[in-house]
Tab-separated table of N, CA, C and O in Angstrom:
chain	number	residue	atom	x	y	z
A	201	MET	N	89.813	120.944	103.848
A	201	MET	CA	89.202	120.505	102.610
A	201	MET	C	89.957	119.313	102.027
A	201	MET	O	89.363	118.336	101.639
A	202	TRP	N	91.306	119.415	101.969
A	202	TRP	CA	92.084	118.324	101.367
A	202	TRP	C	92.045	117.075	102.223
A	202	TRP	O	92.121	115.963	101.705
A	203	SER	N	91.929	117.238	103.540
A	203	SER	CA	91.819	116.036	104.382
A	203	SER	C	90.495	115.328	104.115
A	203	SER	O	90.429	114.097	104.161
A	204	TRP	N	89.447	116.088	103.800
A	204	TRP	CA	88.154	115.502	103.450
A	204	TRP	C	88.295	114.672	102.167
A	204	TRP	O	87.816	113.545	102.101
A	205	VAL	N	88.952	115.250	101.165
A	205	VAL	CA	89.157	114.556	99.893
A	205	VAL	C	90.020	113.311	100.104
A	205	VAL	O	89.701	112.220	99.613
A	206	ALA	N	91.118	113.460	100.833
A	206	ALA	CA	92.018	112.331	101.072
A	206	ALA	C	91.308	111.217	101.837
A	206	ALA	O	91.546	110.027	101.574
A	207	HIS	N	90.437	111.580	102.764
A	207	HIS	CA	89.701	110.575	103.530
A	207	HIS	C	88.782	109.770	102.613
A	207	HIS	O	88.704	108.540	102.723
A	208	ARG	N	88.113	110.447	101.689
A	208	ARG	CA	87.221	109.753	100.757
A	208	ARG	C	88.010	108.895	99.773
A	208	ARG	O	87.641	107.759	99.486
A	209	VAL	N	89.109	109.431	99.261
A	209	VAL	CA	89.927	108.688	98.291
A	209	VAL	C	90.504	107.431	98.945
A	209	VAL	O	90.446	106.336	98.369
A	210	THR	N	91.050	107.571	100.149
A	210	THR	CA	91.614	106.393	100.818
A	210	THR	C	90.524	105.379	101.146
A	210	THR	O	90.754	104.173	101.057
A	211	GLY	N	89.334	105.850	101.486
A	211	GLY	CA	88.230	104.929	101.746
A	211	GLY	C	87.860	104.125	100.509
A	211	GLY	O	87.640	102.915	100.587
A	212	VAL	N	87.811	104.784	99.355
A	212	VAL	CA	87.496	104.085	98.107
A	212	VAL	C	88.607	103.108	97.745
A	212	VAL	O	88.339	101.968	97.340
A	213	LEU	N	89.859	103.506	97.910
A	213	LEU	CA	90.976	102.609	97.612
A	213	LEU	C	90.947	101.366	98.503
A	213	LEU	O	91.178	100.248	98.034
A	214	ILE	N	90.664	101.559	99.769
A	214	ILE	CA	90.585	100.427	100.698
A	214	ILE	C	89.425	99.508	100.308
A	214	ILE	O	89.549	98.280	100.332
A	215	PHE	N	88.302	100.096	99.916
A	215	PHE	CA	87.157	99.293	99.480
A	215	PHE	C	87.534	98.425	98.277
A	215	PHE	O	87.231	97.229	98.243
A	216	PHE	N	88.202	99.017	97.275
A	216	PHE	CA	88.578	98.240	96.091
A	216	PHE	C	89.595	97.164	96.437
A	216	PHE	O	89.544	96.058	95.886
A	217	PHE	N	90.514	97.452	97.359
A	217	PHE	CA	91.441	96.409	97.791
A	217	PHE	C	90.678	95.242	98.410
A	217	PHE	O	90.946	94.074	98.101
A	218	LEU	N	89.733	95.544	99.287
A	218	LEU	CA	88.967	94.474	99.933
A	218	LEU	C	88.167	93.676	98.912
A	218	LEU	O	88.062	92.444	99.011
A	219	PHE	N	87.617	94.352	97.913
A	219	PHE	CA	86.875	93.673	96.859
A	219	PHE	C	87.780	92.690	96.108
A	219	PHE	O	87.430	91.526	95.912
A	220	VAL	N	88.961	93.144	95.708
A	220	VAL	CA	89.905	92.287	94.990
A	220	VAL	C	90.380	91.154	95.896
A	220	VAL	O	90.533	90.014	95.452
A	221	HIS	N	90.600	91.456	97.161
A	221	HIS	CA	91.063	90.440	98.103
A	221	HIS	C	90.027	89.325	98.255
A	221	HIS	O	90.380	88.140	98.286
A	222	VAL	N	88.761	89.690	98.341
A	222	VAL	CA	87.708	88.670	98.446
A	222	VAL	C	87.668	87.838	97.170
A	222	VAL	O	87.529	86.606	97.228
A	223	LEU	N	87.802	88.485	96.023
A	223	LEU	CA	87.786	87.748	94.758
A	223	LEU	C	88.959	86.783	94.640
A	223	LEU	O	88.785	85.625	94.245
A	224	ASP	N	90.167	87.251	94.961
A	224	ASP	CA	91.313	86.345	94.810
A	224	ASP	C	91.301	85.235	95.850
A	224	ASP	O	91.759	84.135	95.583
A	225	THR	N	90.749	85.488	97.013
A	225	THR	CA	90.633	84.427	98.012
A	225	THR	C	89.588	83.399	97.587
A	225	THR	O	89.767	82.192	97.792
A	226	ALA	N	88.510	83.865	96.969
A	226	ALA	CA	87.477	82.946	96.489
A	226	ALA	C	87.986	82.085	95.341
A	226	ALA	O	87.456	80.998	95.097
A	227	LEU	N	89.018	82.556	94.662
A	227	LEU	CA	89.576	81.809	93.534
A	227	LEU	C	90.130	80.450	93.962
A	227	LEU	O	90.169	79.517	93.168
A	228	VAL	N	90.517	80.307	95.208
A	228	VAL	CA	91.079	79.041	95.683
A	228	VAL	C	90.048	77.918	95.594
A	228	VAL	O	90.407	76.767	95.366
A	229	ARG	N	88.770	78.230	95.719
A	229	ARG	CA	87.729	77.203	95.627
A	229	ARG	C	87.424	76.839	94.181
A	229	ARG	O	86.986	75.738	93.902
A	230	VAL	N	87.657	77.786	93.265
A	230	VAL	CA	87.341	77.563	91.856
A	230	VAL	C	88.491	76.849	91.156
A	230	VAL	O	88.287	75.849	90.473
A	231	SER	N	89.706	77.397	91.330
A	231	SER	CA	90.872	76.835	90.650
A	231	SER	C	92.117	77.053	91.512
A	231	SER	O	92.713	78.136	91.471
A	232	PRO	N	92.508	76.060	92.284
A	232	PRO	CA	93.694	76.223	93.136
A	232	PRO	C	94.964	76.566	92.360
A	232	PRO	O	95.816	77.304	92.868
A	233	GLU	N	95.084	76.082	91.129
A	233	GLU	CA	96.275	76.393	90.327
A	233	GLU	C	96.327	77.882	89.982
A	233	GLU	O	97.378	78.526	90.072
A	234	ASP	N	95.180	78.423	89.571
A	234	ASP	CA	95.128	79.856	89.265
A	234	ASP	C	95.348	80.696	90.520
A	234	ASP	O	95.977	81.745	90.472
A	235	TYR	N	94.837	80.213	91.635
A	235	TYR	CA	95.066	80.914	92.894
A	235	TYR	C	96.562	80.978	93.203
A	235	TYR	O	97.068	82.033	93.598
A	236	ASP	N	97.255	79.874	93.009
A	236	ASP	CA	98.701	79.853	93.244
A	236	ASP	C	99.433	80.835	92.328
A	236	ASP	O	100.388	81.488	92.747
A	237	LYS	N	98.984	80.944	91.077
A	237	LYS	CA	99.596	81.902	90.147
A	237	LYS	C	99.375	83.333	90.610
A	237	LYS	O	100.284	84.174	90.555
A	238	VAL	N	98.161	83.619	91.066
A	238	VAL	CA	97.848	84.973	91.544
A	238	VAL	C	98.692	85.302	92.769
A	238	VAL	O	99.278	86.381	92.871
A	239	VAL	N	98.773	84.367	93.697
A	239	VAL	CA	99.558	84.600	94.915
A	239	VAL	C	101.033	84.777	94.575
A	239	VAL	O	101.736	85.578	95.201
A	240	ALA	N	101.524	84.079	93.562
A	240	ALA	CA	102.927	84.240	93.152
A	240	ALA	C	103.194	85.653	92.647
A	240	ALA	O	104.286	86.195	92.862
A	241	THR	N	102.220	86.261	92.003
A	241	THR	CA	102.427	87.640	91.529
A	241	THR	C	102.508	88.620	92.689
A	241	THR	O	103.074	89.700	92.546
A	242	TYR	N	101.953	88.253	93.846
A	242	TYR	CA	101.988	89.142	95.004
A	242	TYR	C	103.383	89.239	95.616
A	242	TYR	O	103.611	90.074	96.480
A	243	LYS	N	104.300	88.408	95.193
A	243	LYS	CA	105.652	88.415	95.764
A	243	LYS	C	106.623	89.231	94.942
A	243	LYS	O	107.827	89.140	95.134
A	244	THR	N	106.117	90.055	94.036
A	244	THR	CA	106.976	90.886	93.190
A	244	THR	C	107.221	92.233	93.860
A	244	THR	O	106.422	92.683	94.690
A	245	PRO	N	108.328	92.898	93.509
A	245	PRO	CA	108.621	94.209	94.097
A	245	PRO	C	107.558	95.268	93.799
A	245	PRO	O	107.295	96.135	94.637
A	246	ILE	N	106.931	95.195	92.635
A	246	ILE	CA	105.899	96.186	92.312
A	246	ILE	C	104.712	96.049	93.257
A	246	ILE	O	104.172	97.043	93.739
A	247	VAL	N	104.333	94.821	93.548
A	247	VAL	CA	103.225	94.603	94.476
A	247	VAL	C	103.630	95.028	95.885
A	247	VAL	O	102.792	95.513	96.652
A	248	ALA	N	104.903	94.893	96.233
A	248	ALA	CA	105.366	95.370	97.540
A	248	ALA	C	105.168	96.886	97.651
A	248	ALA	O	104.762	97.381	98.709
A	249	LEU	N	105.429	97.614	96.582
A	249	LEU	CA	105.164	99.057	96.587
A	249	LEU	C	103.674	99.347	96.731
A	249	LEU	O	103.274	100.284	97.436
A	250	LEU	N	102.854	98.538	96.060
A	250	LEU	CA	101.407	98.701	96.204
A	250	LEU	C	100.965	98.389	97.632
A	250	LEU	O	100.065	99.055	98.164
A	251	GLU	N	101.584	97.399	98.258
A	251	GLU	CA	101.267	97.092	99.654
A	251	GLU	C	101.642	98.252	100.571
A	251	GLU	O	100.917	98.566	101.511
A	252	TYR	N	102.767	98.882	100.273
A	252	TYR	CA	103.171	100.050	101.063
A	252	TYR	C	102.143	101.175	100.886
A	252	TYR	O	101.790	101.861	101.847
A	253	GLY	N	101.658	101.346	99.661
A	253	GLY	CA	100.594	102.322	99.417
A	253	GLY	C	99.321	101.970	100.158
A	253	GLY	O	98.616	102.852	100.671
A	254	LEU	N	99.020	100.675	100.239
A	254	LEU	CA	97.851	100.233	100.993
A	254	LEU	C	98.013	100.547	102.477
A	254	LEU	O	97.073	101.033	103.121
A	255	VAL	N	99.199	100.292	103.010
A	255	VAL	CA	99.469	100.632	104.411
A	255	VAL	C	99.290	102.134	104.614
A	255	VAL	O	98.676	102.572	105.599
A	256	ALA	N	99.795	102.930	103.682
A	256	ALA	CA	99.661	104.385	103.782
A	256	ALA	C	98.197	104.792	103.778
A	256	ALA	O	97.777	105.640	104.581
A	257	ALA	N	97.405	104.206	102.900
A	257	ALA	CA	95.989	104.561	102.798
A	257	ALA	C	95.231	104.172	104.068
A	257	ALA	O	94.458	104.970	104.604
A	258	ILE	N	95.462	102.955	104.550
A	258	ILE	CA	94.756	102.493	105.750
A	258	ILE	C	95.153	103.329	106.956
A	258	ILE	O	94.298	103.746	107.752
A	259	LEU	N	96.435	103.601	107.091
A	259	LEU	CA	96.907	104.364	108.236
A	259	LEU	C	96.375	105.795	108.217
A	259	LEU	O	95.902	106.305	109.233
A	260	PHE	N	96.421	106.458	107.054
A	260	PHE	CA	95.887	107.820	106.984
A	260	PHE	C	94.394	107.816	107.255
A	260	PHE	O	93.879	108.666	107.993
A	261	HIS	N	93.684	106.862	106.666
A	261	HIS	CA	92.232	106.803	106.836
A	261	HIS	C	91.880	106.617	108.317
A	261	HIS	O	90.948	107.254	108.822
A	262	ALA	N	92.621	105.755	109.001
A	262	ALA	CA	92.361	105.501	110.418
A	262	ALA	C	92.669	106.724	111.271
A	262	ALA	O	91.853	107.127	112.114
A	263	LEU	N	93.834	107.322	111.070
A	263	LEU	CA	94.212	108.485	111.882
A	263	LEU	C	93.293	109.674	111.615
A	263	LEU	O	92.886	110.376	112.541
A	264	ASN	N	92.967	109.905	110.355
A	264	ASN	CA	92.066	111.002	110.044
A	264	ASN	C	90.659	110.712	110.569
A	264	ASN	O	89.963	111.627	111.013
A	265	GLY	N	90.252	109.454	110.549
A	265	GLY	CA	88.955	109.091	111.108
A	265	GLY	C	88.882	109.363	112.605
A	265	GLY	O	87.867	109.861	113.109
A	266	LEU	N	89.966	109.076	113.314
A	266	LEU	CA	90.005	109.395	114.748
A	266	LEU	C	89.953	110.902	114.969
A	266	LEU	O	89.305	111.386	115.902
A	267	ARG	N	90.606	111.654	114.075
A	267	ARG	CA	90.562	113.119	114.162
A	267	ARG	C	89.138	113.625	113.930
A	267	ARG	O	88.650	114.494	114.655
A	268	VAL	N	88.453	113.064	112.955
A	268	VAL	CA	87.075	113.465	112.668
A	268	VAL	C	86.169	113.151	113.864
A	268	VAL	O	85.308	113.964	114.235
A	269	ILE	N	86.372	111.998	114.478
A	269	ILE	CA	85.597	111.651	115.675
A	269	ILE	C	85.848	112.677	116.774
A	269	ILE	O	84.911	113.141	117.436
A	270	ALA	N	87.119	113.048	116.974
A	270	ALA	CA	87.446	114.036	118.002
A	270	ALA	C	86.804	115.390	117.692
A	270	ALA	O	86.277	116.060	118.593
A	271	VAL	N	86.827	115.792	116.437
A	271	VAL	CA	86.205	117.077	116.060
A	271	VAL	C	84.701	117.013	116.316
A	271	VAL	O	84.103	117.986	116.811
A	272	ASP	N	84.074	115.891	116.005
A	272	ASP	CA	82.626	115.774	116.154
A	272	ASP	C	82.157	115.636	117.596
A	272	ASP	O	81.108	116.171	117.954
A	273	PHE	N	82.902	114.911	118.421
A	273	PHE	CA	82.404	114.581	119.748
A	273	PHE	C	83.098	115.303	120.903
A	273	PHE	O	82.662	115.184	122.040
A	274	TRP	N	84.167	116.018	120.655
A	274	TRP	CA	84.845	116.774	121.699
A	274	TRP	C	84.398	118.222	121.568
A	274	TRP	O	84.434	118.798	120.471
A	275	SER	N	84.005	118.828	122.668
A	275	SER	CA	83.482	120.190	122.602
A	275	SER	C	84.515	121.185	122.077
A	275	SER	O	84.156	122.191	121.459
A	276	GLN	N	85.798	120.925	122.293
A	276	GLN	CA	86.858	121.809	121.803
A	276	GLN	C	87.402	121.369	120.441
A	276	GLN	O	88.343	121.963	119.922
A	277	GLY	N	86.820	120.302	119.879
A	277	GLY	CA	87.307	119.733	118.627
A	277	GLY	C	87.378	120.711	117.470
A	277	GLY	O	88.419	120.812	116.807
A	278	PRO	N	86.314	121.454	117.190
A	278	PRO	CA	86.384	122.387	116.053
A	278	PRO	C	87.475	123.445	116.217
A	278	PRO	O	88.087	123.870	115.242
A	279	ARG	N	87.732	123.841	117.445
A	279	ARG	CA	88.761	124.855	117.687
A	279	ARG	C	90.158	124.333	117.362
A	279	ARG	O	91.015	125.058	116.877
A	280	TYR	N	90.388	123.048	117.629
A	280	TYR	CA	91.719	122.470	117.464
A	280	TYR	C	91.834	121.535	116.255
A	280	TYR	O	92.765	120.750	116.172
A	281	GLN	N	90.910	121.626	115.304
A	281	GLN	CA	90.931	120.678	114.200
A	281	GLN	C	92.180	120.790	113.338
A	281	GLN	O	92.712	119.786	112.878
A	282	LYS	N	92.682	121.993	113.134
A	282	LYS	CA	93.889	122.144	112.305
A	282	LYS	C	95.109	121.541	113.012
A	282	LYS	O	95.908	120.842	112.393
A	283	GLN	N	95.242	121.767	114.300
A	283	GLN	CA	96.353	121.189	115.055
A	283	GLN	C	96.257	119.666	115.089
A	283	GLN	O	97.271	118.974	114.989
A	284	MET	N	95.029	119.160	115.232
A	284	MET	CA	94.860	117.702	115.230
A	284	MET	C	95.187	117.118	113.860
A	284	MET	O	95.739	116.018	113.773
A	285	LEU	N	94.872	117.854	112.789
A	285	LEU	CA	95.225	117.375	111.451
A	285	LEU	C	96.733	117.281	111.310
A	285	LEU	O	97.256	116.266	110.843
A	286	TRP	N	97.455	118.313	111.723
A	286	TRP	CA	98.912	118.276	111.612
A	286	TRP	C	99.505	117.209	112.524
A	286	TRP	O	100.506	116.571	112.173
A	287	GLY	N	98.887	116.982	113.676
A	287	GLY	CA	99.336	115.894	114.549
A	287	GLY	C	99.132	114.535	113.899
A	287	GLY	O	100.000	113.664	113.961
A	288	ALA	N	97.967	114.349	113.256
A	288	ALA	CA	97.685	113.083	112.572
A	288	ALA	C	98.642	112.881	111.404
A	288	ALA	O	99.153	111.771	111.194
A	289	VAL	N	98.922	113.935	110.645
A	289	VAL	CA	99.847	113.831	109.513
A	289	VAL	C	101.260	113.531	110.014
A	289	VAL	O	101.976	112.702	109.440
A	290	GLY	N	101.665	114.179	111.095
A	290	GLY	CA	102.989	113.917	111.659
A	290	GLY	C	103.123	112.484	112.151
A	290	GLY	O	104.126	111.815	111.883
A	291	LEU	N	102.110	111.997	112.858
A	291	LEU	CA	102.121	110.614	113.330
A	291	LEU	C	102.112	109.656	112.151
A	291	LEU	O	102.815	108.639	112.155
A	292	TRP	N	101.340	109.987	111.103
A	292	TRP	CA	101.296	109.164	109.891
A	292	TRP	C	102.683	109.066	109.263
A	292	TRP	O	103.117	107.981	108.880
A	293	LEU	N	103.387	110.197	109.165
A	293	LEU	CA	104.734	110.185	108.582
A	293	LEU	C	105.692	109.319	109.395
A	293	LEU	O	106.458	108.535	108.835
A	294	VAL	N	105.644	109.450	110.711
A	294	VAL	CA	106.522	108.661	111.577
A	294	VAL	C	106.230	107.173	111.414
A	294	VAL	O	107.146	106.349	111.267
A	295	LEU	N	104.957	106.809	111.416
A	295	LEU	CA	104.594	105.403	111.276
A	295	LEU	C	104.922	104.867	109.888
A	295	LEU	O	105.316	103.703	109.738
A	296	MET	N	104.785	105.705	108.859
A	296	MET	CA	105.136	105.270	107.507
A	296	MET	C	106.647	105.055	107.379
A	296	MET	O	107.084	104.134	106.695
A	297	LEU	N	107.430	105.896	108.027
A	297	LEU	CA	108.877	105.672	108.030
A	297	LEU	C	109.211	104.351	108.718
A	297	LEU	O	110.082	103.607	108.274
A	298	GLY	N	108.486	104.053	109.797
A	298	GLY	CA	108.697	102.793	110.506
A	298	GLY	C	108.238	101.584	109.719
A	298	GLY	O	108.687	100.471	109.980
A	299	ALA	N	107.349	101.773	108.748
A	299	ALA	CA	106.821	100.649	107.963
A	299	ALA	C	107.662	100.344	106.733
A	299	ALA	O	107.409	99.345	106.060
A	300	ILE	N	108.660	101.170	106.448
A	300	ILE	CA	109.447	100.960	105.224
A	300	ILE	C	110.116	99.594	105.224
A	300	ILE	O	109.959	98.819	104.287
A	301	TYR	N	110.878	99.289	106.260
A	301	TYR	CA	111.614	98.026	106.265
A	301	TYR	C	110.692	96.806	106.320
A	301	TYR	O	110.870	95.873	105.539
A	302	PRO	N	109.703	96.777	107.230
A	302	PRO	CA	108.849	95.578	107.274
A	302	PRO	C	108.083	95.320	105.971
A	302	PRO	O	107.890	94.172	105.582
A	303	VAL	N	107.662	96.377	105.292
A	303	VAL	CA	106.850	96.185	104.092
A	303	VAL	C	107.720	96.054	102.846
A	303	VAL	O	107.460	95.218	101.978
A	304	LEU	N	108.759	96.862	102.742
A	304	LEU	CA	109.559	96.896	101.518
A	304	LEU	C	110.881	96.153	101.621
A	304	LEU	O	111.616	96.072	100.627
A	305	GLY	N	111.214	95.598	102.777
A	305	GLY	CA	112.496	94.917	102.948
A	305	GLY	C	112.683	93.745	101.996
A	305	GLY	O	113.741	93.579	101.394
A	306	HIS	N	111.647	92.922	101.872
A	306	HIS	CA	111.728	91.757	100.974
A	306	HIS	C	111.929	92.197	99.523
A	306	HIS	O	112.759	91.623	98.797
A	307	ALA	N	111.211	93.225	99.104
A	307	ALA	CA	111.347	93.713	97.713
A	307	ALA	C	112.743	94.275	97.474
A	307	ALA	O	113.333	94.039	96.420
A	308	ALA	N	113.296	94.985	98.450
A	308	ALA	CA	114.645	95.539	98.297
A	308	ALA	C	115.671	94.424	98.199
A	308	ALA	O	116.599	94.503	97.381
A	309	ARG	N	115.519	93.376	99.007
A	309	ARG	CA	116.447	92.243	98.929
A	309	ARG	C	116.331	91.525	97.592
A	309	ARG	O	117.328	91.058	97.048
A	310	GLU	N	115.135	91.454	97.043
A	310	GLU	CA	114.940	90.783	95.766
A	310	GLU	C	115.547	91.594	94.623
A	310	GLU	O	116.163	91.041	93.707
A	311	VAL	N	115.417	92.909	94.683
A	311	VAL	CA	115.936	93.769	93.611
A	311	VAL	C	117.438	93.940	93.728
A	311	VAL	O	118.163	93.820	92.743
A	312	PHE	N	117.923	94.215	94.942
A	312	PHE	CA	119.339	94.552	95.119
A	312	PHE	C	120.176	93.395	95.646
A	312	PHE	O	121.382	93.516	95.790
A	313	GLY	N	119.564	92.280	95.968
A	313	GLY	CA	120.300	91.148	96.514
A	313	GLY	C	120.432	91.257	98.026
A	313	GLY	O	120.233	92.291	98.613
A	314	SER	N	120.785	90.154	98.663
A	314	SER	CA	120.881	90.150	100.126
A	314	SER	C	122.172	90.755	100.598
A	314	SER	O	123.208	90.585	100.130
């Protein structure tokens, strides 16, 4: 049940990110100066945390989506859905640990110094 909710929530979050991304990219044609200001705000540590959250949402949504496909199209899928969920969550945790430095490294250097 909670994986169903998390899948929908992450899907909505990803949709809103894409909507904002299209808007801020379109801003370059309207006002390049304002676009530069918006892009400058993306280099803050708070936005780096939001980017890490975006990575978490996309990664969970993708892994859970593959699990849902396996449950739907594999004849043994319904029998092993709980094990596949825990496998997807475990893989998600490992990949999220691996994403800490690449995504948050710049923000940590900015906050704590090099």
